[in-house]
Short mmCIF file of C-alpha atoms in Angstrom, two decimals:
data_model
loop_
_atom_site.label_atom_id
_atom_site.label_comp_id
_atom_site.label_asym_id
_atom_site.label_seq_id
_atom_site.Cartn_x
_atom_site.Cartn_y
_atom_site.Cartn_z
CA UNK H 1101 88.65 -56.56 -18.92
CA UNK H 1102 85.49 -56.82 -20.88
CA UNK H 1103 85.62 -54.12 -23.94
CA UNK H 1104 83.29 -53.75 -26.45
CA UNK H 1105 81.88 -51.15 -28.74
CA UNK H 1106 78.74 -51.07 -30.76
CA UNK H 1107 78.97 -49.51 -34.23
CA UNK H 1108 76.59 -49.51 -37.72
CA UNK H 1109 77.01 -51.61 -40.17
CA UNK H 1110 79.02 -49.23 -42.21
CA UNK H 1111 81.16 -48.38 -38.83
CA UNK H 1112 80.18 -44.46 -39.82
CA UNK H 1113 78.43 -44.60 -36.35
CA UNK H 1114 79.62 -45.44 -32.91
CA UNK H 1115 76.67 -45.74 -30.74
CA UNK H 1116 78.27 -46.96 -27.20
CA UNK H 1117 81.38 -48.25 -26.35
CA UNK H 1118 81.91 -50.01 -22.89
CA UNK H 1119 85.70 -50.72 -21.10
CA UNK H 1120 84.92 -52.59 -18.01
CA UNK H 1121 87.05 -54.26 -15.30
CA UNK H 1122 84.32 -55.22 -12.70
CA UNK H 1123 80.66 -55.47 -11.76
CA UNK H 1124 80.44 -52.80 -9.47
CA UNK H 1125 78.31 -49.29 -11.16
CA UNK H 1126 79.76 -47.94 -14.56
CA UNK H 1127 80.62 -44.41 -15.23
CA UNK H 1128 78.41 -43.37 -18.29
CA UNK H 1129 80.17 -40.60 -19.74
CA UNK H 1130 77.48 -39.18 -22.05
CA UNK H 1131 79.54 -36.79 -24.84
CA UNK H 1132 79.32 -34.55 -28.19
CA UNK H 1133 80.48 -36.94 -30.80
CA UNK H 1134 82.65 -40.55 -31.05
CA UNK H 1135 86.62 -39.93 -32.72
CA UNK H 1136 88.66 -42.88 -32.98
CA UNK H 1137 88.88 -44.78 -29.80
CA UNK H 1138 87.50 -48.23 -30.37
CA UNK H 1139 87.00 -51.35 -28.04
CA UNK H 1140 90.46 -51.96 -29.31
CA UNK H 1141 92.35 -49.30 -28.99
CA UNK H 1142 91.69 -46.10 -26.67
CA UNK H 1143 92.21 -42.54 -27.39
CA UNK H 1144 93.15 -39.84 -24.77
CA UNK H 1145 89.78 -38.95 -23.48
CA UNK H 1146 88.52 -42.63 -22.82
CA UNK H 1147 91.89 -43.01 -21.21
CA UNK H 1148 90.90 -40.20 -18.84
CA UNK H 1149 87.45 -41.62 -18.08
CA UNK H 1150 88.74 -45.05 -17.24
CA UNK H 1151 91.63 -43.21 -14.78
CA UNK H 1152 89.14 -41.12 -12.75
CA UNK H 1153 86.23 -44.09 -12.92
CA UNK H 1154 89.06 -46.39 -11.20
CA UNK H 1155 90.20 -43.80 -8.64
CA UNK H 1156 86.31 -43.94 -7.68
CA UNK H 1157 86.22 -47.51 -7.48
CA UNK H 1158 83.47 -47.37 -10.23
CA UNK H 1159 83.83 -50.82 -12.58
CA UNK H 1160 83.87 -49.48 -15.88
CA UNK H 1161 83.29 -46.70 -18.37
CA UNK H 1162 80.51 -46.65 -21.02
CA UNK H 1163 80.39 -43.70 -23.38
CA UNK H 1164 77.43 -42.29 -25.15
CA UNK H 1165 76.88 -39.36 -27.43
CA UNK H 1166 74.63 -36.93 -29.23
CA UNK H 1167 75.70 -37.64 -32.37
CA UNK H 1168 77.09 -40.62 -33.75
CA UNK H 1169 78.74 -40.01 -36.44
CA UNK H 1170 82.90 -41.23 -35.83
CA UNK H 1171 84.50 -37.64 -36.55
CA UNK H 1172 87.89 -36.20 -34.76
CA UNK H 1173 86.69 -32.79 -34.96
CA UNK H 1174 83.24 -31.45 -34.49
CA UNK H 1175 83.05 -29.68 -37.67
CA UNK H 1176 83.21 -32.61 -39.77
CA UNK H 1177 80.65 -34.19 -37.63
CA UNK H 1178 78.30 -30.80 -38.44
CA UNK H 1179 78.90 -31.82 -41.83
CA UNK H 1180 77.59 -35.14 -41.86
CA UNK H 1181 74.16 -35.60 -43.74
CA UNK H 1182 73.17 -37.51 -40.47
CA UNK H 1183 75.53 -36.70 -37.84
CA UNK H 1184 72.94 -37.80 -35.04
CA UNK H 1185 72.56 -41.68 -36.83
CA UNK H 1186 69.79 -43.64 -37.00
CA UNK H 1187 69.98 -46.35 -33.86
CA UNK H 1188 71.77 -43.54 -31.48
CA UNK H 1189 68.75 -42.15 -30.04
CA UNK H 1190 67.01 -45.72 -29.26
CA UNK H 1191 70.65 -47.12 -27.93
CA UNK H 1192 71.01 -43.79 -25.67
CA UNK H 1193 67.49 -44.76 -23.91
CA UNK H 1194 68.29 -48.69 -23.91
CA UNK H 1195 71.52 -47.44 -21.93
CA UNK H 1196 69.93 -44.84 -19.90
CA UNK H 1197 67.31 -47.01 -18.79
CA UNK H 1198 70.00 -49.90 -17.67
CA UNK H 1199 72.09 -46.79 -16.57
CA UNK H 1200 69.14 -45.95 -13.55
CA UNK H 1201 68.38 -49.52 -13.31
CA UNK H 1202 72.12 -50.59 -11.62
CA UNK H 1203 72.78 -47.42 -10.13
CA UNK H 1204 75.31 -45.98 -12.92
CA UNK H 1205 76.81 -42.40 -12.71
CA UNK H 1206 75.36 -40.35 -16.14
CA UNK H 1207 77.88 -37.31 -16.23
CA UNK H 1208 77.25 -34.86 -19.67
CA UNK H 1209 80.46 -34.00 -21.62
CA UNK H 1210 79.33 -32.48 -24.52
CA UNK H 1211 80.65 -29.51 -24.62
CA UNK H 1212 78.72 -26.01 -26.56
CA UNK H 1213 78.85 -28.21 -29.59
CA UNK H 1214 75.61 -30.11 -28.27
CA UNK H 1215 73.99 -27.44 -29.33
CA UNK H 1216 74.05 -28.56 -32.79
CA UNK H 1217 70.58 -29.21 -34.43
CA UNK H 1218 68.97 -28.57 -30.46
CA UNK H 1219 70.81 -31.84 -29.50
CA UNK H 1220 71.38 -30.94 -25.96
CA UNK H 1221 67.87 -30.32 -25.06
CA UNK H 1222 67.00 -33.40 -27.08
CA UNK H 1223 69.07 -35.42 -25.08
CA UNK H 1224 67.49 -34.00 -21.78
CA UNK H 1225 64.32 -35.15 -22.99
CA UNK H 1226 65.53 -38.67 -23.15
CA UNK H 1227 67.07 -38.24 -19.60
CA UNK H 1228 63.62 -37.01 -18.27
CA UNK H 1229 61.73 -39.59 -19.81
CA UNK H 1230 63.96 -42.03 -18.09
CA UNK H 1231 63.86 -40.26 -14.69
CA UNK H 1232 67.51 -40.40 -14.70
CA UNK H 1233 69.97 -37.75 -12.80
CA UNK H 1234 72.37 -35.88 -14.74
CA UNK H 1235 76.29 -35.08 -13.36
CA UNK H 1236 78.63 -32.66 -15.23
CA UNK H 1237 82.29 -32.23 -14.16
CA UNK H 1238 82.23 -28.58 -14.62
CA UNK H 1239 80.14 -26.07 -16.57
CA UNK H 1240 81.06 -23.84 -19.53
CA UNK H 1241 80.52 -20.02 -19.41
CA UNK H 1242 77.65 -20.73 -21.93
CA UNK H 1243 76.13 -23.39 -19.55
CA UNK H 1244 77.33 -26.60 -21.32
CA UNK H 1245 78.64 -29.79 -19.47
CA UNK H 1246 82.59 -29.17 -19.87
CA UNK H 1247 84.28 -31.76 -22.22
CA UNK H 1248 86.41 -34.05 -19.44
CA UNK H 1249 89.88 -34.02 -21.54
CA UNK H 1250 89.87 -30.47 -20.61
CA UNK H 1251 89.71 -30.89 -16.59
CA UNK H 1252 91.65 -32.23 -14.07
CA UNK H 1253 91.35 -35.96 -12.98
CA UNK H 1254 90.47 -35.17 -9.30
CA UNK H 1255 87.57 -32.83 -10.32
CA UNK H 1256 84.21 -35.11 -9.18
CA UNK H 1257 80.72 -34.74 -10.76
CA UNK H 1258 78.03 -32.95 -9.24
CA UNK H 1259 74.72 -33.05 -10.10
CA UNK H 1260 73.68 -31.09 -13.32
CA UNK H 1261 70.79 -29.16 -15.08
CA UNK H 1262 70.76 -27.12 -18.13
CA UNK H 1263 70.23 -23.71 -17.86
CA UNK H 1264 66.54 -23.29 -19.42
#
């Protein structure tokens, strides 16, 4: 299994990180904020990415976020002078453009933090500009793509717009 994770130089930012078992399409799950699962050791909700990506025969998992900044919980990621960090938004597109390129699944986890400093529609610009379809595994009352650790593995993505 190939596993890898890009980081700054400081390792303050996480700007992808990639577990991936085969060539077939990836599952890019595109999220609020990076905690502490590394290309070394996972945390729960990479776990449950890499379980439901197998189950669809998918051949790896690449997550993304809005913001950058490595933070367990999102308020200490508000808190960050630069929580978005300053390769994430020129990674997101590299990836995004590969993502459409081999026929990758984009599904938006993000949660009602991505609302943080207009992030969300940010990152829908980016999308956009790549022409790139958007999944969510279920939607929030308040229209945000539901976080995944909070739904069940069988749940599949459908396709996804924000609310304008």
């Amino acid at each position: 299994m190939e596993c890898r994770a890009l980081f700054s130089e400081c390792e303050a930012y996480r700007y992808t990180l990639t577990w991936r078992w085969a060539r077939d399409p990836l599952l890019i799950a595109w999220m609020l904020n990076p905690s502490t699962a590394t290309h070394e050791a996972l945390d729960n909700t990479v776990s449950g990415l890499i379980k439901r990506a197998r189950v669809w025969g998918l051949g790896g998992v690449r997550v993304i976020n809005l913001f950058a900044f490595r933070a367990t919980e999102p308020a200490d990621m508000k808190r960050a002078k630069d929580p978005v960090g300053p390769e994430n938004d020129r990674c997101t597109l590299e990836i995004l453009r590969e993502a459409k390129a081999d026929g990758d699944r984009v599904v938006c986890a993000w949660g009602a933090h991505g609302k943080h400093k207009g992030r969300d529609k940010a990152a829908l610009g980016l999308a956009a500009g790549v022409g790139i379809q958007l999944h969510a595994f279920q939607i929030n009352d308040d229209g945000s793509p539901k976080h995944p650790l909070y739904i069940a593995h069988e749940v599949e993505p459908q396709l996804w717009r924000m609310a304008a």
